[in-house]
Structures are given as C-alpha cells and as structure tokens.
Tab-separated table of C-alpha atoms and ligand atoms in Angstrom:
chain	number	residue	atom	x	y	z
A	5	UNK	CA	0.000	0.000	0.000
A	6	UNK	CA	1.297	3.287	-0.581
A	7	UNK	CA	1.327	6.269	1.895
A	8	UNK	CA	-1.553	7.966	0.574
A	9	UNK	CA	-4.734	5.841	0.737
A	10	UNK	CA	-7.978	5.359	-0.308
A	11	UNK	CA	-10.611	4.596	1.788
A	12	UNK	CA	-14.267	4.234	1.735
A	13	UNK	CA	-16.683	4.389	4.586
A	14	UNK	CA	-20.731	3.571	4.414
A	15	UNK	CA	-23.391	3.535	6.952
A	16	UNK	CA	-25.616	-0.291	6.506
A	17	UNK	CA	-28.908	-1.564	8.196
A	18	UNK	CA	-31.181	0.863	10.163
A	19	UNK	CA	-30.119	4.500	10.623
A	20	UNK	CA	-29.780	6.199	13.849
A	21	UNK	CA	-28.358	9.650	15.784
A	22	UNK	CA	-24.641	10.084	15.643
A	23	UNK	CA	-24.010	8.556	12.679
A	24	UNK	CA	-22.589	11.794	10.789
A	25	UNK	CA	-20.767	12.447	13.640
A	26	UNK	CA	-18.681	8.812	12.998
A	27	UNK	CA	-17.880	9.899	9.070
A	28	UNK	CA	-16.953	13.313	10.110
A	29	UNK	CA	-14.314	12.075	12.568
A	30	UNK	CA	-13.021	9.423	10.272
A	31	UNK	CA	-12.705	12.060	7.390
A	32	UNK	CA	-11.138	14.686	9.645
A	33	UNK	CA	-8.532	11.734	10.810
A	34	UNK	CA	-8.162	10.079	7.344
A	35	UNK	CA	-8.250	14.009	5.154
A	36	UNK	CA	-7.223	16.159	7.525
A	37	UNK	CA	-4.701	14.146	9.514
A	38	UNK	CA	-3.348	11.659	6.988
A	39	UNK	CA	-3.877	13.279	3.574
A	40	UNK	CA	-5.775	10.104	2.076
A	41	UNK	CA	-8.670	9.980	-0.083
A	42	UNK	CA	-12.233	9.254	1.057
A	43	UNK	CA	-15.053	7.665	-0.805
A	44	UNK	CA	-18.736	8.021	0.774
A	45	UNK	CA	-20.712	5.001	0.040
A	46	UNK	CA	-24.268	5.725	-1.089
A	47	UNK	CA	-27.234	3.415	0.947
A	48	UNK	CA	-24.891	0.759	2.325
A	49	UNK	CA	-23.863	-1.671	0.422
A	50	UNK	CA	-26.004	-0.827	-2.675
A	51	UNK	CA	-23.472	1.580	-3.966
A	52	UNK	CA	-21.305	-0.629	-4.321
A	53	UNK	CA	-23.403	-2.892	-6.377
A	54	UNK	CA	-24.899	-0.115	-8.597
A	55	UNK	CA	-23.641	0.198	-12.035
A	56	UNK	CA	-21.696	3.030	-12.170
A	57	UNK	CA	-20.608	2.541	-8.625
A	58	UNK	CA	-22.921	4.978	-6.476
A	59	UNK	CA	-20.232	7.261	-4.189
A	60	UNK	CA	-18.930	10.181	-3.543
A	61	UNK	CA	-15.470	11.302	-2.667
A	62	UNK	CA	-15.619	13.498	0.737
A	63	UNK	CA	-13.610	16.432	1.471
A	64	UNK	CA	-13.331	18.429	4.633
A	65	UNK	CA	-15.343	20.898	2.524
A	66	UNK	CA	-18.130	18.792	3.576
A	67	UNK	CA	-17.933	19.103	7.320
A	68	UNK	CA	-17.648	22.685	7.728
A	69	UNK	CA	-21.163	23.216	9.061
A	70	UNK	CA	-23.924	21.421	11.143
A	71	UNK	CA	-23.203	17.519	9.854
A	72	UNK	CA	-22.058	16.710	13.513
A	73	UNK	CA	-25.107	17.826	14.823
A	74	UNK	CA	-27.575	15.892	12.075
A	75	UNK	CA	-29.638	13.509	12.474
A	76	UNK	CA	-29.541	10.045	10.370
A	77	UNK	CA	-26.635	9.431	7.546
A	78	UNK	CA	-25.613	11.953	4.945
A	79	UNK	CA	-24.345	8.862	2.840
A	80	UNK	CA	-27.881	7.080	2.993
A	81	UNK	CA	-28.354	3.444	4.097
A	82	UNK	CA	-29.867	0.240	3.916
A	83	UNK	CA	-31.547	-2.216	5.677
A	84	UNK	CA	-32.552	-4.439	2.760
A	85	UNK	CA	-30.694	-6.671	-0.207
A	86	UNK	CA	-28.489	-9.239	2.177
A	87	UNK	CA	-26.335	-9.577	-1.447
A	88	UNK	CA	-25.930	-13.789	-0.604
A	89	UNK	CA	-29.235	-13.615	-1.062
A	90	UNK	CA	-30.523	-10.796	-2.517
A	91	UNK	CA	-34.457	-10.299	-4.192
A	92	UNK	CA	-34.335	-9.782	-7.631
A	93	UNK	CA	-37.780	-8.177	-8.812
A	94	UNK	CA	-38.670	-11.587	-10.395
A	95	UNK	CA	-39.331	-13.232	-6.836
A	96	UNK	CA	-36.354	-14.506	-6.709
A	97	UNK	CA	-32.886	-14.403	-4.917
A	98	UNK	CA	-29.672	-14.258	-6.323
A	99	UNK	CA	-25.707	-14.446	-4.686
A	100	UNK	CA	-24.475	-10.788	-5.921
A	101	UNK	CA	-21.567	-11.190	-3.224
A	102	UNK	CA	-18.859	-10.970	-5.878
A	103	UNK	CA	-20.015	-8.139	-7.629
A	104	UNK	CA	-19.738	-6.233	-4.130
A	105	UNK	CA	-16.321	-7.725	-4.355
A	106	UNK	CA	-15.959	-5.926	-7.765
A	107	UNK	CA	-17.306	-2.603	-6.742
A	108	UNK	CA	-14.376	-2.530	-3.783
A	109	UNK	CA	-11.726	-3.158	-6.246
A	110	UNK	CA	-13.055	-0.951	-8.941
A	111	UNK	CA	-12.769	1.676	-6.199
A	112	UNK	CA	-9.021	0.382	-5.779
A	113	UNK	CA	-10.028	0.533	-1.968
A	114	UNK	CA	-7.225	0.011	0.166
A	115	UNK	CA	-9.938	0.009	3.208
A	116	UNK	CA	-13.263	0.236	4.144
A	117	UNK	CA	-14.840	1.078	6.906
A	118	UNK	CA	-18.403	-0.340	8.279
A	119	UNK	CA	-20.416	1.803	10.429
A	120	UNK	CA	-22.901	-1.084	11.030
A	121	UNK	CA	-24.873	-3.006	13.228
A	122	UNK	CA	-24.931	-7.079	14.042
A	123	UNK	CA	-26.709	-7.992	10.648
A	124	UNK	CA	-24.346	-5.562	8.443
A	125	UNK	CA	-21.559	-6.911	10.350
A	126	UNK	CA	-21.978	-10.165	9.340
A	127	UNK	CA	-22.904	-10.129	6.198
A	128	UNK	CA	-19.505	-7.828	5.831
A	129	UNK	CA	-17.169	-10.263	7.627
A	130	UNK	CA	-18.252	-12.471	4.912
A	131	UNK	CA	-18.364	-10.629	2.312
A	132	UNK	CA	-14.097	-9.686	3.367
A	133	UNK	CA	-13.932	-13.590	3.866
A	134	UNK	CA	-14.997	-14.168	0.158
A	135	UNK	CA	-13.123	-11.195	-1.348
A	136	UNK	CA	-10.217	-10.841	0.702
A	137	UNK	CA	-11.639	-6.963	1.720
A	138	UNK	CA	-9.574	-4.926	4.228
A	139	UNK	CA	-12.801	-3.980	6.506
A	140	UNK	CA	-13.026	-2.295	9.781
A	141	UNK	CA	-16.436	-1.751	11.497
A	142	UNK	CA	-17.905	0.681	13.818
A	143	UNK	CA	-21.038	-0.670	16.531
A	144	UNK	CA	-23.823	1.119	16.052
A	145	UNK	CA	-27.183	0.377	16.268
A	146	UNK	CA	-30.606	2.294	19.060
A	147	UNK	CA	-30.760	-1.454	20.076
A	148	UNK	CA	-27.498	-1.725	21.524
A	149	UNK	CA	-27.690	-5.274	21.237
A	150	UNK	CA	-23.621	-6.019	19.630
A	151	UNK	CA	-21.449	-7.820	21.634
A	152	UNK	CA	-18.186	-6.928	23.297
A	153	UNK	CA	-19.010	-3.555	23.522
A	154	UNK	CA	-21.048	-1.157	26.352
A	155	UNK	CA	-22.474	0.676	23.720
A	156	UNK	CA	-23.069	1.500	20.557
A	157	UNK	CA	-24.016	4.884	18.663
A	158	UNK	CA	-27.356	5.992	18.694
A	159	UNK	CA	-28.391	4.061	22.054
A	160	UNK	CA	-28.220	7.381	24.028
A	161	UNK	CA	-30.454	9.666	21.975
A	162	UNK	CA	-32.923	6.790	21.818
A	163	UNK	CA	-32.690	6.324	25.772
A	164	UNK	CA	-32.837	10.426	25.492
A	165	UNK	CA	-35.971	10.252	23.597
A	166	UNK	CA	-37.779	7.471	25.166
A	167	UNK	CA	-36.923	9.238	28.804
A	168	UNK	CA	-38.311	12.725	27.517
A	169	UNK	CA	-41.761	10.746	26.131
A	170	UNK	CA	-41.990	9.387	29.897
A	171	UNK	CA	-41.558	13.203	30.864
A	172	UNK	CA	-44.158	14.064	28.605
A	173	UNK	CA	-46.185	11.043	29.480
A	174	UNK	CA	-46.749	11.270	32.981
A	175	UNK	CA	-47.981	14.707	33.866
A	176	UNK	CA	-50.666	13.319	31.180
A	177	UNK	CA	-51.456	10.466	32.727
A	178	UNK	CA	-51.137	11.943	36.564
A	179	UNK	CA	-53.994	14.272	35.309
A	180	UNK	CA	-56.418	12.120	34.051
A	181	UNK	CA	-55.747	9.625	36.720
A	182	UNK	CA	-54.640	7.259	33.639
A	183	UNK	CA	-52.327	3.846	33.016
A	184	UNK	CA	-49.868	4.676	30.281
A	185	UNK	CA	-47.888	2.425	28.166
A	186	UNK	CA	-45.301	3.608	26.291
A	187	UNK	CA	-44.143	0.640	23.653
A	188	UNK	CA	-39.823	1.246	22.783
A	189	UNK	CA	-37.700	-0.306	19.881
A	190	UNK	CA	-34.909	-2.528	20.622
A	191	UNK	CA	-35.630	-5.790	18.698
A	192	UNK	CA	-35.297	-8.952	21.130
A	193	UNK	CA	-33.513	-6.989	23.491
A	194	UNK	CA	-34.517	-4.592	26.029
A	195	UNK	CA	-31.963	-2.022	26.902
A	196	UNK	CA	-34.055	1.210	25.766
A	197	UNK	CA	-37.002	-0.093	27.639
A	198	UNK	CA	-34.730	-0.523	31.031
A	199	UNK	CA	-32.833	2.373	30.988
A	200	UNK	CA	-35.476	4.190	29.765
A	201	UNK	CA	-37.808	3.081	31.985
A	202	UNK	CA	-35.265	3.499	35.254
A	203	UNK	CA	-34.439	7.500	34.180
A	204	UNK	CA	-38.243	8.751	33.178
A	205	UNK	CA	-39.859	7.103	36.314
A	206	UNK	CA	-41.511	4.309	34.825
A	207	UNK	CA	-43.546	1.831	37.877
A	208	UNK	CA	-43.411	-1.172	35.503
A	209	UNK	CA	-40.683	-2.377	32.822
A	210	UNK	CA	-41.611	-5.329	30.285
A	211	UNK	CA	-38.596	-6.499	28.367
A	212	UNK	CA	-38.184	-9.436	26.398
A	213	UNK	CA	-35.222	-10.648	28.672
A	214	UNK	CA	-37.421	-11.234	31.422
A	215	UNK	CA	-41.259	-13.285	31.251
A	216	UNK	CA	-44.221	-11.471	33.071
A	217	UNK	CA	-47.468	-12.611	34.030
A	218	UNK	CA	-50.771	-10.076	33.188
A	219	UNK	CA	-51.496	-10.544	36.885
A	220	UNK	CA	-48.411	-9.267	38.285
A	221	UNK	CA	-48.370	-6.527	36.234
A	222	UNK	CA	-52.323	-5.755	36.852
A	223	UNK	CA	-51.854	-6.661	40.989
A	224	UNK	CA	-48.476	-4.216	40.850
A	225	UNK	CA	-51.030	-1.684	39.137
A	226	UNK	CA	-53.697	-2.175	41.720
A	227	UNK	CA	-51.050	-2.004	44.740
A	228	UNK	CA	-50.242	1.576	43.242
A	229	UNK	CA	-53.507	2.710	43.557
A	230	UNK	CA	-53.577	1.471	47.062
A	231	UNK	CA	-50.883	3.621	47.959
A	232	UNK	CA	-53.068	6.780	46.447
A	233	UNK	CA	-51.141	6.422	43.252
A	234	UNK	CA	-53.695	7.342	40.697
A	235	UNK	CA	-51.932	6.644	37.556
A	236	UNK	CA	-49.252	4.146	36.514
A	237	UNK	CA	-46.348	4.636	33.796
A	238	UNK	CA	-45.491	0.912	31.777
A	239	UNK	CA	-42.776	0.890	29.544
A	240	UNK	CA	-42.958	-2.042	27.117
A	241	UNK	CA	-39.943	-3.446	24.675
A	242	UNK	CA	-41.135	-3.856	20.747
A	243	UNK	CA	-40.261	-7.964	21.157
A	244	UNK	CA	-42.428	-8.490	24.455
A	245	UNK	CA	-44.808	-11.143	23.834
A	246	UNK	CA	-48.118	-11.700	24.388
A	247	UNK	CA	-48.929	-14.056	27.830
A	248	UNK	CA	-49.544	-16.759	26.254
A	249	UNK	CA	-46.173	-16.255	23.705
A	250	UNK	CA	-47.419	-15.107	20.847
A	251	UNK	CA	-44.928	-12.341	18.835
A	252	UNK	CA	-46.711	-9.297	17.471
A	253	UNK	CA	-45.736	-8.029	14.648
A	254	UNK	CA	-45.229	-8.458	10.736
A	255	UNK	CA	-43.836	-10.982	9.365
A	256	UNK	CA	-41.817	-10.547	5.661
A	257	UNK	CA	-40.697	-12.312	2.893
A	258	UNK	CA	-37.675	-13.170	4.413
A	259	UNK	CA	-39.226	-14.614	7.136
A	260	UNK	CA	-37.874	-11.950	9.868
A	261	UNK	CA	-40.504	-10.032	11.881
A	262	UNK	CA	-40.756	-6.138	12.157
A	263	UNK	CA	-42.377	-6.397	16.022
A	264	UNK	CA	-44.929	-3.941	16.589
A	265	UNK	CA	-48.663	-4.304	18.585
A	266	UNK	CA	-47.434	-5.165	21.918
A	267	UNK	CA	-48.306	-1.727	23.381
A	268	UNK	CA	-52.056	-2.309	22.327
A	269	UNK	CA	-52.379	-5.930	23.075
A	270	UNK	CA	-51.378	-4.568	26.748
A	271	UNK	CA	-53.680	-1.760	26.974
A	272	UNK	CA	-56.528	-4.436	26.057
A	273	UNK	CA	-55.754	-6.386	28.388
A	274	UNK	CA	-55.059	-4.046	31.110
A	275	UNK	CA	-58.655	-2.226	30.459
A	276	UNK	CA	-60.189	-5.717	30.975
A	277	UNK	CA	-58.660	-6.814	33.742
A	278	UNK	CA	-59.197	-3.842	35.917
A	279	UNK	CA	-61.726	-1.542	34.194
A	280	UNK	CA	-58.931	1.286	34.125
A	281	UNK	CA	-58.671	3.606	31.614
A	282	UNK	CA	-55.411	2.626	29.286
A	283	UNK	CA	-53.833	4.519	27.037
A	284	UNK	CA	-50.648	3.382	24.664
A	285	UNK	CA	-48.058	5.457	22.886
A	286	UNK	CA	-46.033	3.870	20.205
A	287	UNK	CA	-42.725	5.948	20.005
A	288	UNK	CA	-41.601	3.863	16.901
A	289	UNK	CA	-38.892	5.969	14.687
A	290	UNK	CA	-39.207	9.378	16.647
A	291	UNK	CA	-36.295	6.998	18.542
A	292	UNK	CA	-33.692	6.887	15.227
A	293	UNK	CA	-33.702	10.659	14.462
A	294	UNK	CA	-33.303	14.148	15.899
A	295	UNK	CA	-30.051	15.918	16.875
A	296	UNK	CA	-27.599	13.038	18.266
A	297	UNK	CA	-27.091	13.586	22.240
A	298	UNK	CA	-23.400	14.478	23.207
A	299	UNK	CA	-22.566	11.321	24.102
A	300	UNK	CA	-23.250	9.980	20.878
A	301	UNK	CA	-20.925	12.705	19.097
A	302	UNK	CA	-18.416	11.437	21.791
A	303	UNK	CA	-18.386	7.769	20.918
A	304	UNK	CA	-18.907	8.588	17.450
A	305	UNK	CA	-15.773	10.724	16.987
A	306	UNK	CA	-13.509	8.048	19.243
A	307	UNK	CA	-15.027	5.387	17.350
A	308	UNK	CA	-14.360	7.426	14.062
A	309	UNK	CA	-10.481	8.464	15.071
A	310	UNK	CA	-10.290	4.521	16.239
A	311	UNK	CA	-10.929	3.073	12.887
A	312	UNK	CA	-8.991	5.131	10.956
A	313	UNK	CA	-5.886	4.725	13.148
A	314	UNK	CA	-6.400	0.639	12.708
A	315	UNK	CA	-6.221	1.033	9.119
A	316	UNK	CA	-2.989	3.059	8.915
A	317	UNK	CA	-1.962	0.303	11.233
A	318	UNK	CA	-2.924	-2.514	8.948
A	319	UNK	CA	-5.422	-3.980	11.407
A	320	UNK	CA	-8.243	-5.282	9.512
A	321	UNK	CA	-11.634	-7.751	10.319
A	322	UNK	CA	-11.617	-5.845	13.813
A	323	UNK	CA	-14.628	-3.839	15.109
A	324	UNK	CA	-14.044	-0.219	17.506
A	325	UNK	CA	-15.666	-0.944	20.822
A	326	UNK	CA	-15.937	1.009	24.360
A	327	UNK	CA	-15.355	-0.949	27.390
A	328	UNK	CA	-13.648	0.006	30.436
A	329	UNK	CA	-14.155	3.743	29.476
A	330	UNK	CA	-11.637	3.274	26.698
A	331	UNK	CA	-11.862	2.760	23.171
A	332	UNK	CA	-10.368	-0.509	21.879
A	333	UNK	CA	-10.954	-2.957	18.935
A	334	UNK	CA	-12.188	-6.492	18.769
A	335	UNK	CA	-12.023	-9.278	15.703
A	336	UNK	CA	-15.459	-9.153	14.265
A	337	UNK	CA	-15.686	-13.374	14.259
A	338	UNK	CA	-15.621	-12.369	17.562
A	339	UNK	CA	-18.132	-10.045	18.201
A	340	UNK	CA	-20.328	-12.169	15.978
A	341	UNK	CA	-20.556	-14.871	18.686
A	342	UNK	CA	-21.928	-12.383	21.752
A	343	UNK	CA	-24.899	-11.217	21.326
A	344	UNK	CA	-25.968	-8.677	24.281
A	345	UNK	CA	-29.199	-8.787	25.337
A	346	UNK	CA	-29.976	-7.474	29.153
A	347	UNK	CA	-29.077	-9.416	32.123
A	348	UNK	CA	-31.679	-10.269	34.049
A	349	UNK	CA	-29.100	-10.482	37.077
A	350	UNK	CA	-27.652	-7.078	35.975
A	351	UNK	CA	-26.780	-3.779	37.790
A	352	UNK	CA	-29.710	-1.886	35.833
A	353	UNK	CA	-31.980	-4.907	36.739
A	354	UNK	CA	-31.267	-4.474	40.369
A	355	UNK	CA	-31.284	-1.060	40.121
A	356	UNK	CA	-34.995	-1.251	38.650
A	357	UNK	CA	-35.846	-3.453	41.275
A	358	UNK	CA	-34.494	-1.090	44.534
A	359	UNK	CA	-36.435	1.151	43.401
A	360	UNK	CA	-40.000	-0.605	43.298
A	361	UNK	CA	-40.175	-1.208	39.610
A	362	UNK	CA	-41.807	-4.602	38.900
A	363	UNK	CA	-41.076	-6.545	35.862
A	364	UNK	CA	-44.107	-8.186	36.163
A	365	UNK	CA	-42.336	-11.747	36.843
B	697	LIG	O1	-32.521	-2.114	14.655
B	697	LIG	C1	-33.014	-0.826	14.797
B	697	LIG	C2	-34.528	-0.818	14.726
B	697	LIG	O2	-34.981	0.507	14.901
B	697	LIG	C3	-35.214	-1.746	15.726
B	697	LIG	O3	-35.240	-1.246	17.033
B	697	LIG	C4	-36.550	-1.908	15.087
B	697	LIG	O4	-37.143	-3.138	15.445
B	697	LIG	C5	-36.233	-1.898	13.613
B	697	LIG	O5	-34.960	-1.283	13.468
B	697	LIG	C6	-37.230	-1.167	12.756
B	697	LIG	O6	-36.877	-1.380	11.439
B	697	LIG	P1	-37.488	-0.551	10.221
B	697	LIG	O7	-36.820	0.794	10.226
B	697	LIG	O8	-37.117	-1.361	9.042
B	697	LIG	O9	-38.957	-0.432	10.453
C-alpha cells in the first residue's frame, strides 16, 4: 500500500443519531490528519453494487457546518438486499456477493470502513472472507444489542428520547388519573425499555429478557392505587410477547418479523382486567432521528479516530468498541458470537428493582 490511501466508509442496516458524527471524525482523521482519499458510500452496500458505482469522494469541505449535529446518515443506508441472497424483482434471490467484491476493487479501496450493526456486520465479515476486503467496522445500532461492547451509537439519543416521552407522558397520565404504556424499539432486546424506563420514572418495565405474568403486572397496578397512586407509567420493549407467547408483529418475505402491537395488546388487556382507563403510545422511529445527544458525538468521533488509526496500522476484520471507558478494537468473528441482550441479574436490573419497579415476573 502506498502512503496515501484510499478509503471508503458507508453507513448499513437501520439509521440512527450520531451517525454523521462517525464519518466526520473518520474524514477529519483520514483528510485532515493523513492526507488520504475518502469515498462516501451511497445506501450501504447498494453503492457498491450499482452500475456506475454509487459514491462520492468526501472532502473536509463537507464538514464545515452542522453535519455533527444531524440527524440520520448523509451517505444514505440500507436495511434491505443481504447480497448472498438478494431479491431480484422476479421473486427470486440471487448471490451478488462478488459483484460487491468488484465494486471494492473498482474503487481500488485500500480500506473500508463499516459503520454497522450485528446484521451488516456479518454479512460484511463475509463478504471480506470471500473477497479478501480490508474492513473495519464501527457498533452502532438504538438497540445496543452487539457484543463486546457497552455501547453502541445511537443508544443514548434513543434512551434520550424514550426518557423525555416518559416526561411528557406522565404529567398526562397523573392528570387524568390514567395507566400509560409507552411501547420502545430494541428488537429482542430490552436495553431502551430498562434504561429508559429506570431515568423517566416508569412503575413497571416489560422487556423481552425477562417473562411477566398479566397478573403481576395488573396486581403491581392495583397495589399503586392502594398507595393513592392514581396513575401508573409501563414501559414495554417492541419484542415483548403476548402471555400466552405469541410475537406481534409483521412478518416478511424473508421470514424476519418487524415487532410492533405489543403496546395495544397490553392496553386491552389491562382495560379488561381492571376496568382502568389505558392509554398506549407507540414511540416507533421518533427513537432513530433528531439531533444526536453528546454522548453519541463522543463515541462517534472516538469510534471514528479509532478506525482510521487501525487502518494506517494494517489492522483489519476488527470492530471499535468502548469498554472500560476506553476505546479498543475487537475481531469481528468475535463479536459475531456475543450477542448482548440485558441481564436479568444485571446492575440496571437491580437497580430497577431497589427502586419498586416490577417486571411483572
Ligand atoms: O434495529 C433498529 C430498529 O430501529 C429496531 O429497534 C426496530 O425493530 C427496527 O430497526 C425497525 O426497522 P425498520 O426501520 O425497518 O422499520
């Protein structure tokens, strides 16, 4: 490789807050710092499998004004066409790994950066398997659900935003003398739900993590009232299921499920069982936008500098991750084998739990 490289950097799967602030660190490290060249990557990896190749070359030009501060991905992403098995628009599904592979060398790439979460990241670490790719990825992901790291961008504005619609929620429900349920993202795991549900003062957390019965939650709701509580504050995790198992939700072609109806099968069930009036709020994408929080700028620019630096040092297949209040990097394979869901015996569960919360187990 020669001194000055080029390097490309795109944001895959689901967007979320502090995103911009990853590709503005890594082109202020990789421009500004180290001279190379940088290639945006339009929606994921669909640029690179677009004839002509669909990029743009970045320039500090670029970051002059408010990208640090935007919402979502200036490069676009995408959360659809796995290229192993991607759906052509006769029905069916075709391997276009290899012309991926083509698009990365066309681009005479000597890196590429990943700012991805767990389903990007795999389909990456194979895609570098196949094609030899020099790939480095960055965690990201509201769900916060990628191993061997404590967090990813974009958890903390969706904790942010899911706290402020408790804030919002419960002088509402105080009023009217109301149960509220606010239903979070997260996919099967429930870290928005518990941390958001610890900060904005919720009385009962469901998470998928951890199995309730209706009558715990209904009796925990009764011995509120009991106490001259009037109204009651439930935070519910997308994935919850119903009592009797059942996921809610939508199921594609694919066969994966976009979860969704929890909030309302609880509200149902609630009014039933004790005649109170319910009423659900379903914060849904509100949680993936809006100006990133500062700590998602912060781990966005370490996690920016981070993968940069590993590709001036040759290290490749790694991923940037925080733990220990430092920012280190682990091999993707890795990562790929811990998933991180919440720990039911965890410091935030036991927090929950000294403070009166009920899980409804
Ligand atoms: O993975 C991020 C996430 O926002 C999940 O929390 C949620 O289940 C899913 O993506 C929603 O996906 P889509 O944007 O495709 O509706």
């Amino acid at each position: 490789m020669s001194s000055e490289k080029r390097i490309g950097v795109l944001t895959s799967g689901g967007d979320c807050s502090g995103l911009n602030a990853v590709i503005r660190a890594i082109a202020r490290r990789a421009i500004g710092e180290y001279g190379w060249r940088l290639f945006g990557i339009h929606d994921g990896t669909m640029g690179l499998l677009r004839r002509p190749l669909d990029y743009e070359e970045l320039t500090l030009k670029v970051f002059t004004g408010n990208v640090l501060r935007m919402g979502g991905t200036i490069l676009g992403a995408s959360s659809k066409g796995d290229p192993f098995a991607f759906p052509m628009p006769d029905g069916s599904v075709k391997d276009r790994s290899d012309e991926i592979i083509e698009g990365y060398r066309e681009l005479g790439l000597d890196g590429l950066i990943v700012i991805g979460g767990d389903g990007s990241l795999r389909i990456m670490q194979a895609l570098a398997e196949r094609g030899n790719l020099n790939i480095v990825a960055v965690p990201k992901t509201i769900d916060n659900d990628i191993g061997l790291t404590e967090t990813c961008v974009g958890y903390n504005t969706a904790v942010y935003v899911a706290t402020e619609a408790l804030d919002r929620l419960q002088p509402t429900a105080a009023s009217h003398s109301r149960v509220i349920i606010l239903e979070v993202m997260g996919r099967d795991a429930g870290h928005i739900a518990l941390a958001s549900g610890i900060a904005g003062g919720a009385d009962i957390i469901l998470i998928p993590e951890i199995p309730y019965r209706l009558e715990n939650v209904t009796s925990r709701i009764s011995q509120l009232r009991e106490k001259g509580h009037t109204h009651a504050l439930i935070v519910v995790a997308e994935a919850v299921k119903t009592e009797s198992g059942e996921t809610l939700g939508v199921r594609s072609e694919s066969g994966s499920v976009r979860y969704g109806g929890i909030g309302n099968y609880l509200k149902e069930q609630i009014t039933d069982l004790t005649g109170l009036e319910t009423r659900v709020t379903v914060l849904g994408h509100l949680q993936r936008g809006g100006v990133p929080t500062p700590r998602d700028r912060l781990m966005g620019s370490a996690f920016g500098v981070h993968a940069v630096d590993m590709i001036k040092e040759g290290k490749f297949g790694h991923m940037v991750a925080w733990q220990n209040r430092r920012v280190v990097d682990v091999p993707i394979s890795d990562v790929l084998g811990h998933y991180y869901g919440v720990d039911p015996q965890g410091t935030l569960v036991k927090t929950a739990r000294g403070l009166g919360i009920s899980f409804g187990d």
